[in-house]
Tab-separated table of C-alpha atoms in Angstrom:
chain	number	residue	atom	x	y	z
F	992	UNK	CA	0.000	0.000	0.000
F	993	UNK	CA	0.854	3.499	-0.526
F	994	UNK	CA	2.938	5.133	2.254
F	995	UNK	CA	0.177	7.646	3.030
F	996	UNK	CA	-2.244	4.820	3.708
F	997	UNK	CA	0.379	3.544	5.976
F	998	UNK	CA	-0.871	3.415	9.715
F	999	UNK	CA	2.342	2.795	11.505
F	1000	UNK	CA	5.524	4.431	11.937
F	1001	UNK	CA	7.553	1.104	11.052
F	1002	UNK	CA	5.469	1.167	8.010
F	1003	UNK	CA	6.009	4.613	7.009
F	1004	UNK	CA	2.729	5.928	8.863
F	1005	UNK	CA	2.577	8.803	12.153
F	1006	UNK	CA	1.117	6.696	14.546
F	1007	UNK	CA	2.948	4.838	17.294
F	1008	UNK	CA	1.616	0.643	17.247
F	1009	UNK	CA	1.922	-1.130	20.010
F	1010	UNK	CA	0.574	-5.088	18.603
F	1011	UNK	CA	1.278	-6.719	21.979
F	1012	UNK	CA	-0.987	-4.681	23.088
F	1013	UNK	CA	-3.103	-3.418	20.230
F	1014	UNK	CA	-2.750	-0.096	21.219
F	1015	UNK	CA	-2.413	2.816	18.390
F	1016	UNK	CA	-1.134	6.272	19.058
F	1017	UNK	CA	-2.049	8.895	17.192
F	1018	UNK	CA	-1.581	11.652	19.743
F	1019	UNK	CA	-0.654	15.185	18.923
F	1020	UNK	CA	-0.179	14.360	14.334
F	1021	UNK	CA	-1.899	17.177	13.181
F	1022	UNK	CA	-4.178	15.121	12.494
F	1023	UNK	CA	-7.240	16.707	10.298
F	1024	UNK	CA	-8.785	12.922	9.489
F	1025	UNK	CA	-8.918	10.004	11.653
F	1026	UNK	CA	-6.399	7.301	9.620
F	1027	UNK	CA	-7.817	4.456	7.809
F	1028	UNK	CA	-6.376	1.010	8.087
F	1029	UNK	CA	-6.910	1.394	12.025
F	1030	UNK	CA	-6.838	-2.703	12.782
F	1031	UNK	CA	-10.240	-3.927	13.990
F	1032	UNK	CA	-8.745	-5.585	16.968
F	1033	UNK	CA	-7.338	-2.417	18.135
F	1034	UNK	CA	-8.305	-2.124	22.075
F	1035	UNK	CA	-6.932	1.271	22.710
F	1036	UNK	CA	-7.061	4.764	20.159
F	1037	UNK	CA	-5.197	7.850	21.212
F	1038	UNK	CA	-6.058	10.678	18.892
F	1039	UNK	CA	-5.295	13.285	21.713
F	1040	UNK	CA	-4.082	16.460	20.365
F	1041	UNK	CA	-4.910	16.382	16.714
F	1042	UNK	CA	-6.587	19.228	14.410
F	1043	UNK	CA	-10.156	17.060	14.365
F	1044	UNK	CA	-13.001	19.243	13.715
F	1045	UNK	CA	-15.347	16.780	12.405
F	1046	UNK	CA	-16.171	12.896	12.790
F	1047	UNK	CA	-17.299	10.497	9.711
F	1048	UNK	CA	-20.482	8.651	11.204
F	1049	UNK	CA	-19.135	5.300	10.860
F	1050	UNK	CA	-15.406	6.351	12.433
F	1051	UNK	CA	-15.529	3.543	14.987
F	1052	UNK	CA	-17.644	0.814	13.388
F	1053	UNK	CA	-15.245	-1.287	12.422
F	1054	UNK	CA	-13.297	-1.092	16.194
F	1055	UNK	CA	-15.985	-3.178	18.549
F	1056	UNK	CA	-12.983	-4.423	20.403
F	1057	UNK	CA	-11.709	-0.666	21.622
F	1058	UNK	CA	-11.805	-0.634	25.049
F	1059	UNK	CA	-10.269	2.974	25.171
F	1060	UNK	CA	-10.811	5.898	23.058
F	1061	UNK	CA	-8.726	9.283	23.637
F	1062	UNK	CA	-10.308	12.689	21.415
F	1063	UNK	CA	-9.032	15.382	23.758
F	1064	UNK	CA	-7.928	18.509	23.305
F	1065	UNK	CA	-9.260	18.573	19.147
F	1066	UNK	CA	-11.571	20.527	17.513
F	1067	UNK	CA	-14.757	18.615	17.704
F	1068	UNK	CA	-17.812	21.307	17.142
F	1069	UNK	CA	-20.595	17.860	16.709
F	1070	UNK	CA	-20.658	14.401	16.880
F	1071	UNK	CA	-22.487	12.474	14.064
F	1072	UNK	CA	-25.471	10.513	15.813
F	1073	UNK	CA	-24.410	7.069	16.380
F	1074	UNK	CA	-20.905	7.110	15.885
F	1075	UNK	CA	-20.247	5.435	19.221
F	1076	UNK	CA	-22.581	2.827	19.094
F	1077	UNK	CA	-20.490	-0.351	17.795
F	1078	UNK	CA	-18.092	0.623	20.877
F	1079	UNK	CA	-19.641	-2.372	23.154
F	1080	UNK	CA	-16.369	-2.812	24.888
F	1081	UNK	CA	-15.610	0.917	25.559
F	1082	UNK	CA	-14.649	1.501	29.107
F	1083	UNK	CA	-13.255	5.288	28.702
F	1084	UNK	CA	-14.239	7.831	26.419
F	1085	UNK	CA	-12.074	11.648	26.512
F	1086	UNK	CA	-13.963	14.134	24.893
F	1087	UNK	CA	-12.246	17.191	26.656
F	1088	UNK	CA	-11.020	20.334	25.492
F	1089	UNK	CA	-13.453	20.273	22.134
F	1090	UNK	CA	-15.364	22.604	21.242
F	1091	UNK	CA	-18.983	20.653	21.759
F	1092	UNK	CA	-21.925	23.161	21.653
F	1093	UNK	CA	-24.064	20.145	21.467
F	1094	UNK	CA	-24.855	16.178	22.076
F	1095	UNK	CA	-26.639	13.917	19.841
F	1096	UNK	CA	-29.896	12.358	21.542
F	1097	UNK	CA	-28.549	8.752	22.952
F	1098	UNK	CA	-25.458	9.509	22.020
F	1099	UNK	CA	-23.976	7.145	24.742
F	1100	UNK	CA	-26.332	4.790	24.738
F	1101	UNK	CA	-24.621	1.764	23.639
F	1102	UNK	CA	-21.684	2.348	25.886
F	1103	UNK	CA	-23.374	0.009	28.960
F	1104	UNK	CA	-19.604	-0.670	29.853
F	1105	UNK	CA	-18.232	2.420	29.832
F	1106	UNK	CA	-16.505	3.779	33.240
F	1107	UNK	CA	-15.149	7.107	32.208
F	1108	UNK	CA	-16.479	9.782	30.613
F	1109	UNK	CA	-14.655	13.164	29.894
F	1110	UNK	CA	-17.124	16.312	28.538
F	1111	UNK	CA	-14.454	18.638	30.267
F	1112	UNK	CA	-14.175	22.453	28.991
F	1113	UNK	CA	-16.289	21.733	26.219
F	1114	UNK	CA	-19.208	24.780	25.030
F	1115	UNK	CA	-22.314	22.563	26.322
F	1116	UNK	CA	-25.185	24.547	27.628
F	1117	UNK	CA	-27.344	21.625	28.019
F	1118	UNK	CA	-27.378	17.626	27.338
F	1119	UNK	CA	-30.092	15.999	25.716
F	1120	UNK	CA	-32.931	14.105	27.619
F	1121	UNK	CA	-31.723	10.545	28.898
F	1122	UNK	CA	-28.155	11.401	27.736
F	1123	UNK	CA	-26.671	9.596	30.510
F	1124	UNK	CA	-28.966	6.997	31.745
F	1125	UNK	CA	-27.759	3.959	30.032
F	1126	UNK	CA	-23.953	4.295	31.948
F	1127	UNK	CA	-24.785	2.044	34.862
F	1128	UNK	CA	-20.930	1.350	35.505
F	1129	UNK	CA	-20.030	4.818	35.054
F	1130	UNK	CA	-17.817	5.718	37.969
F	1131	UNK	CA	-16.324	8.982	36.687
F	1132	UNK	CA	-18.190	11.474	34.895
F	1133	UNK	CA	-16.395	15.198	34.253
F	1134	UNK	CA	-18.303	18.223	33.385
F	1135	UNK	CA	-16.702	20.897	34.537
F	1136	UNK	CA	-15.806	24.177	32.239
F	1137	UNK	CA	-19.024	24.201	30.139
F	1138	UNK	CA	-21.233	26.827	30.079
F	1139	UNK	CA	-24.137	25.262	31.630
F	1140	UNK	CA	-27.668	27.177	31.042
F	1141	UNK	CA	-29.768	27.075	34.058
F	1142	UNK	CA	-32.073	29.122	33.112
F	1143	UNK	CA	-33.655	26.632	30.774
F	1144	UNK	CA	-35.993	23.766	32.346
F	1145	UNK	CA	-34.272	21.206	29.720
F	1146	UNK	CA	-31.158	21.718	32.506
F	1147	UNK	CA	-33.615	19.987	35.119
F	1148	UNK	CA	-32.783	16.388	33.932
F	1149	UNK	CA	-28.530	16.907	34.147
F	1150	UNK	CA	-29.734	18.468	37.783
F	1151	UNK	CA	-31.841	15.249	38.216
F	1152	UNK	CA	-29.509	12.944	37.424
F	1153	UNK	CA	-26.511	14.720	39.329
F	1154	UNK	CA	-28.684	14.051	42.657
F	1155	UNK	CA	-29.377	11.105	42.196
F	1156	UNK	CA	-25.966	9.344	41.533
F	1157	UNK	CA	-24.000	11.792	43.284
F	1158	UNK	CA	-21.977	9.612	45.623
F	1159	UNK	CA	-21.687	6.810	43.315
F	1160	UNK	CA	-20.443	8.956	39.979
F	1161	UNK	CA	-16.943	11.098	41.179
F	1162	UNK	CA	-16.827	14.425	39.801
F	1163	UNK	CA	-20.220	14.969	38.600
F	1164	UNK	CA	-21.273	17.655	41.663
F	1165	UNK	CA	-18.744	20.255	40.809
F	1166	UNK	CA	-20.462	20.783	37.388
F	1167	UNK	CA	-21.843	24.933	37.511
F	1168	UNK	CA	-24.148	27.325	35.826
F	1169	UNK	CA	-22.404	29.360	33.227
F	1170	UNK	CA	-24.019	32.766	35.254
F	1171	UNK	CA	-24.148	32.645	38.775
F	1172	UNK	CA	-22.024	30.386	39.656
F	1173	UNK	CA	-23.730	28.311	41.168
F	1174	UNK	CA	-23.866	24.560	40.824
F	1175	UNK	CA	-26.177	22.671	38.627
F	1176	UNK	CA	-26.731	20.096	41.298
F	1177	UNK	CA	-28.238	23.011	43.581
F	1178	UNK	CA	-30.572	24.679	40.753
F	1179	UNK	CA	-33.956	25.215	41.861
F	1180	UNK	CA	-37.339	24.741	39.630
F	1181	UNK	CA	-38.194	28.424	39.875
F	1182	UNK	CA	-33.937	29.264	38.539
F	1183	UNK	CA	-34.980	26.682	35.486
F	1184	UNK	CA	-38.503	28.029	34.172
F	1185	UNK	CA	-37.932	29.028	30.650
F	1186	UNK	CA	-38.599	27.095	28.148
F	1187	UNK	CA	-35.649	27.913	25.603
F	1188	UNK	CA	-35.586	26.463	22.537
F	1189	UNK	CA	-32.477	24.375	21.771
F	1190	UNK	CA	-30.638	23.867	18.388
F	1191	UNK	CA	-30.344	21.242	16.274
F	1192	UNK	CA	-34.406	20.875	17.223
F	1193	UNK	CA	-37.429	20.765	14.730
F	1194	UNK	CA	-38.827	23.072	16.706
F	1195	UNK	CA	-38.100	26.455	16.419
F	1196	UNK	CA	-39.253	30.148	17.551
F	1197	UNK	CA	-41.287	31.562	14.574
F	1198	UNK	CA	-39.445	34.926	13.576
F	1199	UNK	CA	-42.905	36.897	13.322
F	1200	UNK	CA	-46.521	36.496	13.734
F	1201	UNK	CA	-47.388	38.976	12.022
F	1202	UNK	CA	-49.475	39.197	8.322
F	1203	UNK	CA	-47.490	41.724	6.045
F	1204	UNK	CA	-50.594	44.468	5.295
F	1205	UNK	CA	-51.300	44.069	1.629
């Protein structure tokens, strides 16, 4: 194959492969694309570092064996629905130090084994609906540094959810309102009564309700 197409360094690739322990380092390439060729029995994926600012939707598919999967400190704006759901195995997923304004609904759903979670100093205002509620073995959960909105009701199930695994799920209380500082855990039903209108929604605020005179 062509040396571009080449994965590993002792193949003419970037990334550091480790087969003993099917580990592939990618960290800190310049990376713009995730490589191809990535083997499918690959159990750990650093891409730390890189110049990511979009994910294909089938990125992962092929890696059900990956057991660890490193995206910090890129460029990540979205994430395609779906593109974590073939990761049955995952156990910890870095996400920190994107630039996330949003999450896909069930996003993490497929990740039942998953213990670690990083949304660290991201741009997320709010999470989507049952976001989090298929992690049963999640022990650590980070999601600190984004600019929570607690003014919205939609902020009332991350609240939720904080209070009830708090305790269990390190990290999770020191999460805090983008204005206020206070923390989401301690947000109150009267702080949380507007109904905003989230992107990336059907739904959406019409501009004017008014007829034009003829």
């Amino acid at each position: 194959s062509q040396a571009n197409e080449a994965l590993c360094k002792k193949d003419g690739g970037v990334c550091s492969c480790n087969n003993n322990k099917n580990s592939v380092d990618c960290s800190s390439k310049k990376l713009t694309a995730i490589p191809i060729n990535i083997p499918a029995d690959t159990k750990k994926l650093d891409l730390r570092g890189n110049k990511l600012s979009s994910l294909p939707g089938m990125a992962f598919h092929n890696l059900k064996e990956l057991t660890y999967l490193n995206l910090e400190s890129n460029q990540l704006q979205t994430l395609p629905p779906g593109v974590f759901d073939h990761l049955v195995a995952l156990g910890t997923l870095n996400l920190n130090n994107n630039q996330l304004e949003s999450l896909p609904q069930g996003i993490f759903d497929k990740l039942t084994k998953i213990t670690n979670l990083d949304l660290n100093n991201n741009k997320l205002p709010r999470v989507p609906e049952g976001v989090f509620d298929s992690l049963l073995n999640l022990n650590t959960l980070d999601l600190n540094d984004n600019p929570w909105d607690c003014s919205c009701r939609d902020i009332l199930y991350l609240r939720n959810w904080i209070r009830e695994k708090q305790g269990n799920v390190s990290n999770i209380e020191a999460a805090e309102c983008a204005v206020g500082n206070k923390a989401v855990l301690d947000i109150t039903e009267k702080d949380a009564a507007s109904d905003c209108v989230s992107p990336n929604t059907t739904t959406a605020i019409p501009t004017s309700t008014t007829t034009p005179a003829s």
